């Protein structure tokens, strides 16, 4: 089987449609699909570069309405674009594979990749709606609640589809976090920082368990894990700087 061929499955279920197979099955499961992905190529890297450039352009457009922002603040936001562009590239590549008949997402990391592709798009759209349409407190509350419900719904969808217990727990906790964190506007910054660090460590544990089991996973699985780790480190560092070094960011 070549890397560009259709994904194969274990012999007991090779007559079933791909979408009918259990997804993200644990090691040793006789019904676990053997997922083959196209190899990572230069074309994928060029597409990733284009997606990052799109995000950096959108962030620059949003920053133009607030020209007094410090240089450090602007540069830190650009780091956000790197992770968001990676998630968007992975999501669009996965959608293309779906049209070619390949199952996506399948593993826990690929579900995370879907979220890292959709989440930043939703956040930037919400930010644009708030700044350009109605910069009022009521609009901010409505957008925060809608964003939290949407993100929680995606995590719940991932939790329902996965069969690996540790990933299901991770997805459920993420859903609860997004639903509560986005809708509770009075949440303390210290509590939010603690929550970010907790999920960062939890993701490291889940990914380490995947690695130690030597259960072969596609490169898109590890791309999703890496993108989410990037966001975890970025957001944790961002909130820590807002708490202890606001003047460094040019904040009051």
Short mmCIF file of C-alpha atoms in Angstrom, two decimals:
data_model
loop_
_atom_site.label_atom_id
_atom_site.label_comp_id
_atom_site.label_asym_id
_atom_site.label_seq_id
_atom_site.Cartn_x
_atom_site.Cartn_y
_atom_site.Cartn_z
CA UNK A 1 0.00 0.00 0.00
CA UNK A 2 1.33 3.41 -0.93
CA UNK A 3 1.05 6.49 1.25
CA UNK A 4 -1.50 8.01 -1.13
CA UNK A 5 -3.81 4.99 -1.21
CA UNK A 6 -7.08 4.57 0.63
CA UNK A 7 -6.81 3.69 4.33
CA UNK A 8 -6.77 -0.03 4.99
CA UNK A 9 -8.50 -1.83 7.85
CA UNK A 10 -7.88 -5.00 9.77
CA UNK A 11 -9.05 -8.21 8.00
CA UNK A 12 -12.12 -8.97 10.18
CA UNK A 13 -13.88 -5.78 9.05
CA UNK A 14 -12.46 -5.09 5.60
CA UNK A 15 -15.90 -5.30 4.02
CA UNK A 16 -17.42 -2.53 6.11
CA UNK A 17 -17.58 1.11 4.97
CA UNK A 18 -14.82 3.25 6.41
CA UNK A 19 -17.25 5.51 8.25
CA UNK A 20 -18.86 2.48 9.92
CA UNK A 21 -15.61 1.48 11.63
CA UNK A 22 -15.02 2.35 15.28
CA UNK A 23 -12.74 5.36 15.51
CA UNK A 24 -9.73 5.92 17.72
CA UNK A 25 -9.83 2.35 19.02
CA UNK A 26 -7.38 1.38 21.79
CA UNK A 27 -4.36 -0.83 21.12
CA UNK A 28 -5.20 -4.48 20.61
CA UNK A 29 -8.77 -3.83 19.46
CA UNK A 30 -9.38 -6.22 16.52
CA UNK A 31 -11.73 -3.67 14.96
CA UNK A 32 -9.24 -0.82 15.06
CA UNK A 33 -8.81 0.82 11.62
CA UNK A 34 -5.26 1.09 10.32
CA UNK A 35 -5.21 4.66 9.09
CA UNK A 36 -2.83 5.58 6.32
CA UNK A 37 -2.12 9.21 5.59
CA UNK A 38 -0.33 10.83 2.64
CA UNK A 39 3.25 11.64 3.56
CA UNK A 40 4.12 15.15 4.67
CA UNK A 41 5.32 16.96 1.54
CA UNK A 42 6.65 20.34 0.49
CA UNK A 43 3.15 21.19 -0.75
CA UNK A 44 1.81 20.77 2.80
CA UNK A 45 4.49 23.12 4.15
CA UNK A 46 3.71 25.72 1.48
CA UNK A 47 0.01 25.48 2.32
CA UNK A 48 0.83 25.87 6.00
CA UNK A 49 2.83 29.02 5.20
CA UNK A 50 -0.12 30.44 3.28
CA UNK A 51 -2.54 29.76 6.16
CA UNK A 52 -0.18 31.41 8.66
CA UNK A 53 0.10 34.43 6.34
CA UNK A 54 -3.70 34.69 6.20
CA UNK A 55 -3.93 34.76 9.97
CA UNK A 56 -1.14 37.29 10.35
CA UNK A 57 -2.92 39.54 7.85
CA UNK A 58 -6.22 39.28 9.73
CA UNK A 59 -4.51 40.05 13.04
CA UNK A 60 -2.76 43.05 11.48
CA UNK A 61 -6.10 44.36 10.20
CA UNK A 62 -7.62 44.09 13.67
CA UNK A 63 -4.63 45.85 15.20
CA UNK A 64 -4.95 48.82 12.85
CA UNK A 65 -8.00 50.04 14.76
CA UNK A 66 -5.86 50.35 17.91
CA UNK A 67 -2.60 51.99 16.76
CA UNK A 68 -1.49 52.85 20.30
CA UNK A 69 -0.83 49.21 21.18
CA UNK A 70 2.74 48.52 22.24
CA UNK A 71 5.20 46.77 19.92
CA UNK A 72 5.53 43.85 22.33
CA UNK A 73 1.75 43.44 22.41
CA UNK A 74 1.61 43.32 18.61
CA UNK A 75 4.47 40.83 18.33
CA UNK A 76 2.94 38.52 20.91
CA UNK A 77 -0.28 38.48 18.92
CA UNK A 78 1.71 37.44 15.87
CA UNK A 79 2.81 34.33 17.76
CA UNK A 80 -0.88 33.46 18.07
CA UNK A 81 -1.10 33.49 14.28
CA UNK A 82 1.53 30.75 14.00
CA UNK A 83 -0.56 28.30 16.01
CA UNK A 84 -3.82 29.37 14.42
CA UNK A 85 -2.41 29.02 10.91
CA UNK A 86 -1.13 25.54 11.74
CA UNK A 87 -4.56 24.48 12.95
CA UNK A 88 -6.28 25.94 9.90
CA UNK A 89 -3.89 24.19 7.51
CA UNK A 90 -4.41 20.84 9.23
CA UNK A 91 -8.18 21.27 9.25
CA UNK A 92 -8.38 22.10 5.54
CA UNK A 93 -6.06 19.23 4.62
CA UNK A 94 -8.27 16.89 6.63
CA UNK A 95 -11.39 18.16 4.86
CA UNK A 96 -9.68 17.51 1.51
CA UNK A 97 -8.91 13.96 2.62
CA UNK A 98 -12.56 13.44 3.55
CA UNK A 99 -13.55 14.33 0.00
CA UNK A 100 -11.05 11.72 -1.21
CA UNK A 101 -12.71 9.03 0.91
CA UNK A 102 -10.23 8.95 3.80
CA UNK A 103 -11.63 9.02 7.35
CA UNK A 104 -10.83 12.22 9.22
CA UNK A 105 -10.64 12.87 12.11
CA UNK A 106 -9.86 9.46 13.59
CA UNK A 107 -7.35 9.78 16.44
CA UNK A 108 -7.52 12.01 19.49
CA UNK A 109 -4.85 14.32 18.13
CA UNK A 110 -6.79 14.78 14.90
CA UNK A 111 -9.89 15.83 16.84
CA UNK A 112 -7.69 18.36 18.63
CA UNK A 113 -6.42 19.50 15.22
CA UNK A 114 -10.00 20.16 14.13
CA UNK A 115 -10.52 22.31 17.20
CA UNK A 116 -7.28 24.24 16.70
CA UNK A 117 -8.49 24.97 13.17
CA UNK A 118 -12.02 26.05 14.09
CA UNK A 119 -11.41 27.73 17.46
CA UNK A 120 -9.17 30.61 16.32
CA UNK A 121 -11.50 31.32 13.38
CA UNK A 122 -14.42 31.63 15.78
CA UNK A 123 -12.40 33.80 18.16
CA UNK A 124 -11.24 36.20 15.43
CA UNK A 125 -14.75 36.41 13.98
CA UNK A 126 -16.11 37.17 17.45
CA UNK A 127 -13.44 39.83 18.02
CA UNK A 128 -14.19 41.46 14.67
CA UNK A 129 -17.94 41.44 15.38
CA UNK A 130 -17.38 43.04 18.76
CA UNK A 131 -15.03 45.77 17.54
CA UNK A 132 -16.67 46.64 14.23
CA UNK A 133 -20.38 46.04 14.89
CA UNK A 134 -21.26 46.82 18.49
CA UNK A 135 -18.45 47.39 21.03
CA UNK A 136 -20.79 47.25 24.01
CA UNK A 137 -20.72 45.13 27.14
CA UNK A 138 -23.95 43.35 26.20
CA UNK A 139 -22.55 42.39 22.79
CA UNK A 140 -19.33 41.17 24.44
CA UNK A 141 -21.35 38.97 26.80
CA UNK A 142 -23.45 37.54 23.99
CA UNK A 143 -20.41 36.79 21.81
CA UNK A 144 -18.56 35.18 24.73
CA UNK A 145 -21.52 32.94 25.52
CA UNK A 146 -22.07 31.93 21.88
CA UNK A 147 -18.36 31.19 21.46
CA UNK A 148 -18.30 29.07 24.60
CA UNK A 149 -21.34 27.04 23.53
CA UNK A 150 -19.93 26.44 20.04
CA UNK A 151 -16.49 25.35 21.27
CA UNK A 152 -18.02 23.13 23.96
CA UNK A 153 -20.23 21.49 21.33
CA UNK A 154 -17.18 20.60 19.21
CA UNK A 155 -15.40 19.09 22.20
CA UNK A 156 -18.52 17.08 23.09
CA UNK A 157 -18.71 15.79 19.51
CA UNK A 158 -15.10 14.63 19.81
CA UNK A 159 -15.79 12.98 23.19
CA UNK A 160 -18.72 11.05 21.75
CA UNK A 161 -16.76 9.74 18.78
CA UNK A 162 -13.51 8.76 20.48
CA UNK A 163 -13.12 5.36 22.16
CA UNK A 164 -9.96 6.08 24.15
CA UNK A 165 -10.91 6.90 27.71
CA UNK A 166 -8.14 9.40 28.43
CA UNK A 167 -8.97 11.40 25.30
CA UNK A 168 -12.66 11.32 26.17
CA UNK A 169 -11.90 12.70 29.62
CA UNK A 170 -9.71 15.42 28.09
CA UNK A 171 -12.44 16.42 25.61
CA UNK A 172 -15.18 16.52 28.27
CA UNK A 173 -13.05 18.67 30.57
CA UNK A 174 -12.26 21.02 27.67
CA UNK A 175 -15.98 21.30 26.91
CA UNK A 176 -16.77 22.20 30.51
CA UNK A 177 -13.89 24.66 30.61
CA UNK A 178 -14.96 26.45 27.42
CA UNK A 179 -18.59 26.58 28.45
CA UNK A 180 -17.86 27.97 31.89
CA UNK A 181 -14.81 30.06 31.08
CA UNK A 182 -16.30 31.88 28.08
CA UNK A 183 -19.61 32.61 29.77
CA UNK A 184 -18.31 33.61 33.22
CA UNK A 185 -17.06 37.11 32.57
CA UNK A 186 -16.07 37.62 36.20
CA UNK A 187 -13.55 34.76 36.22
CA UNK A 188 -10.34 35.73 37.97
CA UNK A 189 -7.25 35.95 35.78
CA UNK A 190 -5.30 33.82 38.25
CA UNK A 191 -7.92 31.07 38.06
CA UNK A 192 -7.85 31.16 34.27
CA UNK A 193 -4.06 30.88 34.30
CA UNK A 194 -4.27 27.87 36.60
CA UNK A 195 -6.82 26.31 34.28
CA UNK A 196 -4.54 26.83 31.26
CA UNK A 197 -1.59 25.21 33.04
CA UNK A 198 -3.77 22.28 34.11
CA UNK A 199 -4.89 21.54 30.54
CA UNK A 200 -1.35 21.97 29.27
CA UNK A 201 -0.08 19.34 31.69
CA UNK A 202 -3.06 17.07 30.99
CA UNK A 203 -2.37 17.18 27.26
CA UNK A 204 1.29 16.37 27.86
CA UNK A 205 0.23 13.34 29.91
CA UNK A 206 -2.28 12.09 27.31
CA UNK A 207 0.19 12.53 24.45
CA UNK A 208 2.95 10.82 26.44
CA UNK A 209 0.67 7.84 27.02
CA UNK A 210 0.05 7.63 23.28
CA UNK A 211 3.78 7.74 22.60
CA UNK A 212 4.73 5.14 25.23
CA UNK A 213 2.15 2.66 23.97
CA UNK A 214 3.93 2.59 20.61
CA UNK A 215 0.56 2.62 18.88
CA UNK A 216 1.30 3.94 15.41
CA UNK A 217 -0.51 7.20 14.73
CA UNK A 218 -0.49 9.44 11.65
CA UNK A 219 1.51 12.66 11.54
CA UNK A 220 -1.72 14.66 11.73
CA UNK A 221 -2.27 13.27 15.22
CA UNK A 222 1.02 14.71 16.44
CA UNK A 223 0.41 17.94 14.50
CA UNK A 224 -2.82 18.44 16.46
CA UNK A 225 -1.04 17.75 19.75
CA UNK A 226 1.79 20.15 18.84
CA UNK A 227 -0.61 22.93 17.82
CA UNK A 228 -2.60 22.58 21.03
CA UNK A 229 0.60 22.58 23.10
CA UNK A 230 1.65 25.77 21.31
CA UNK A 231 -1.64 27.40 22.24
CA UNK A 232 -1.36 26.13 25.82
CA UNK A 233 2.11 27.60 26.29
CA UNK A 234 1.18 30.81 24.49
CA UNK A 235 -2.01 31.47 26.46
CA UNK A 236 -0.39 30.56 29.78
CA UNK A 237 2.54 32.89 29.13
CA UNK A 238 0.18 35.63 27.91
CA UNK A 239 -1.97 35.53 31.02
CA UNK A 240 1.05 35.32 33.30
CA UNK A 241 2.43 38.46 31.65
CA UNK A 242 -0.93 40.22 32.03
CA UNK A 243 -0.92 39.41 35.76
CA UNK A 244 2.68 40.19 36.67
CA UNK A 245 4.08 42.31 33.82
CA UNK A 246 1.22 44.38 32.32
CA UNK A 247 3.49 47.37 31.69
CA UNK A 248 5.71 45.15 29.51
CA UNK A 249 2.71 44.58 27.24
CA UNK A 250 1.82 48.26 27.29
CA UNK A 251 -1.37 47.61 29.28
CA UNK A 252 -2.67 49.94 32.00
#
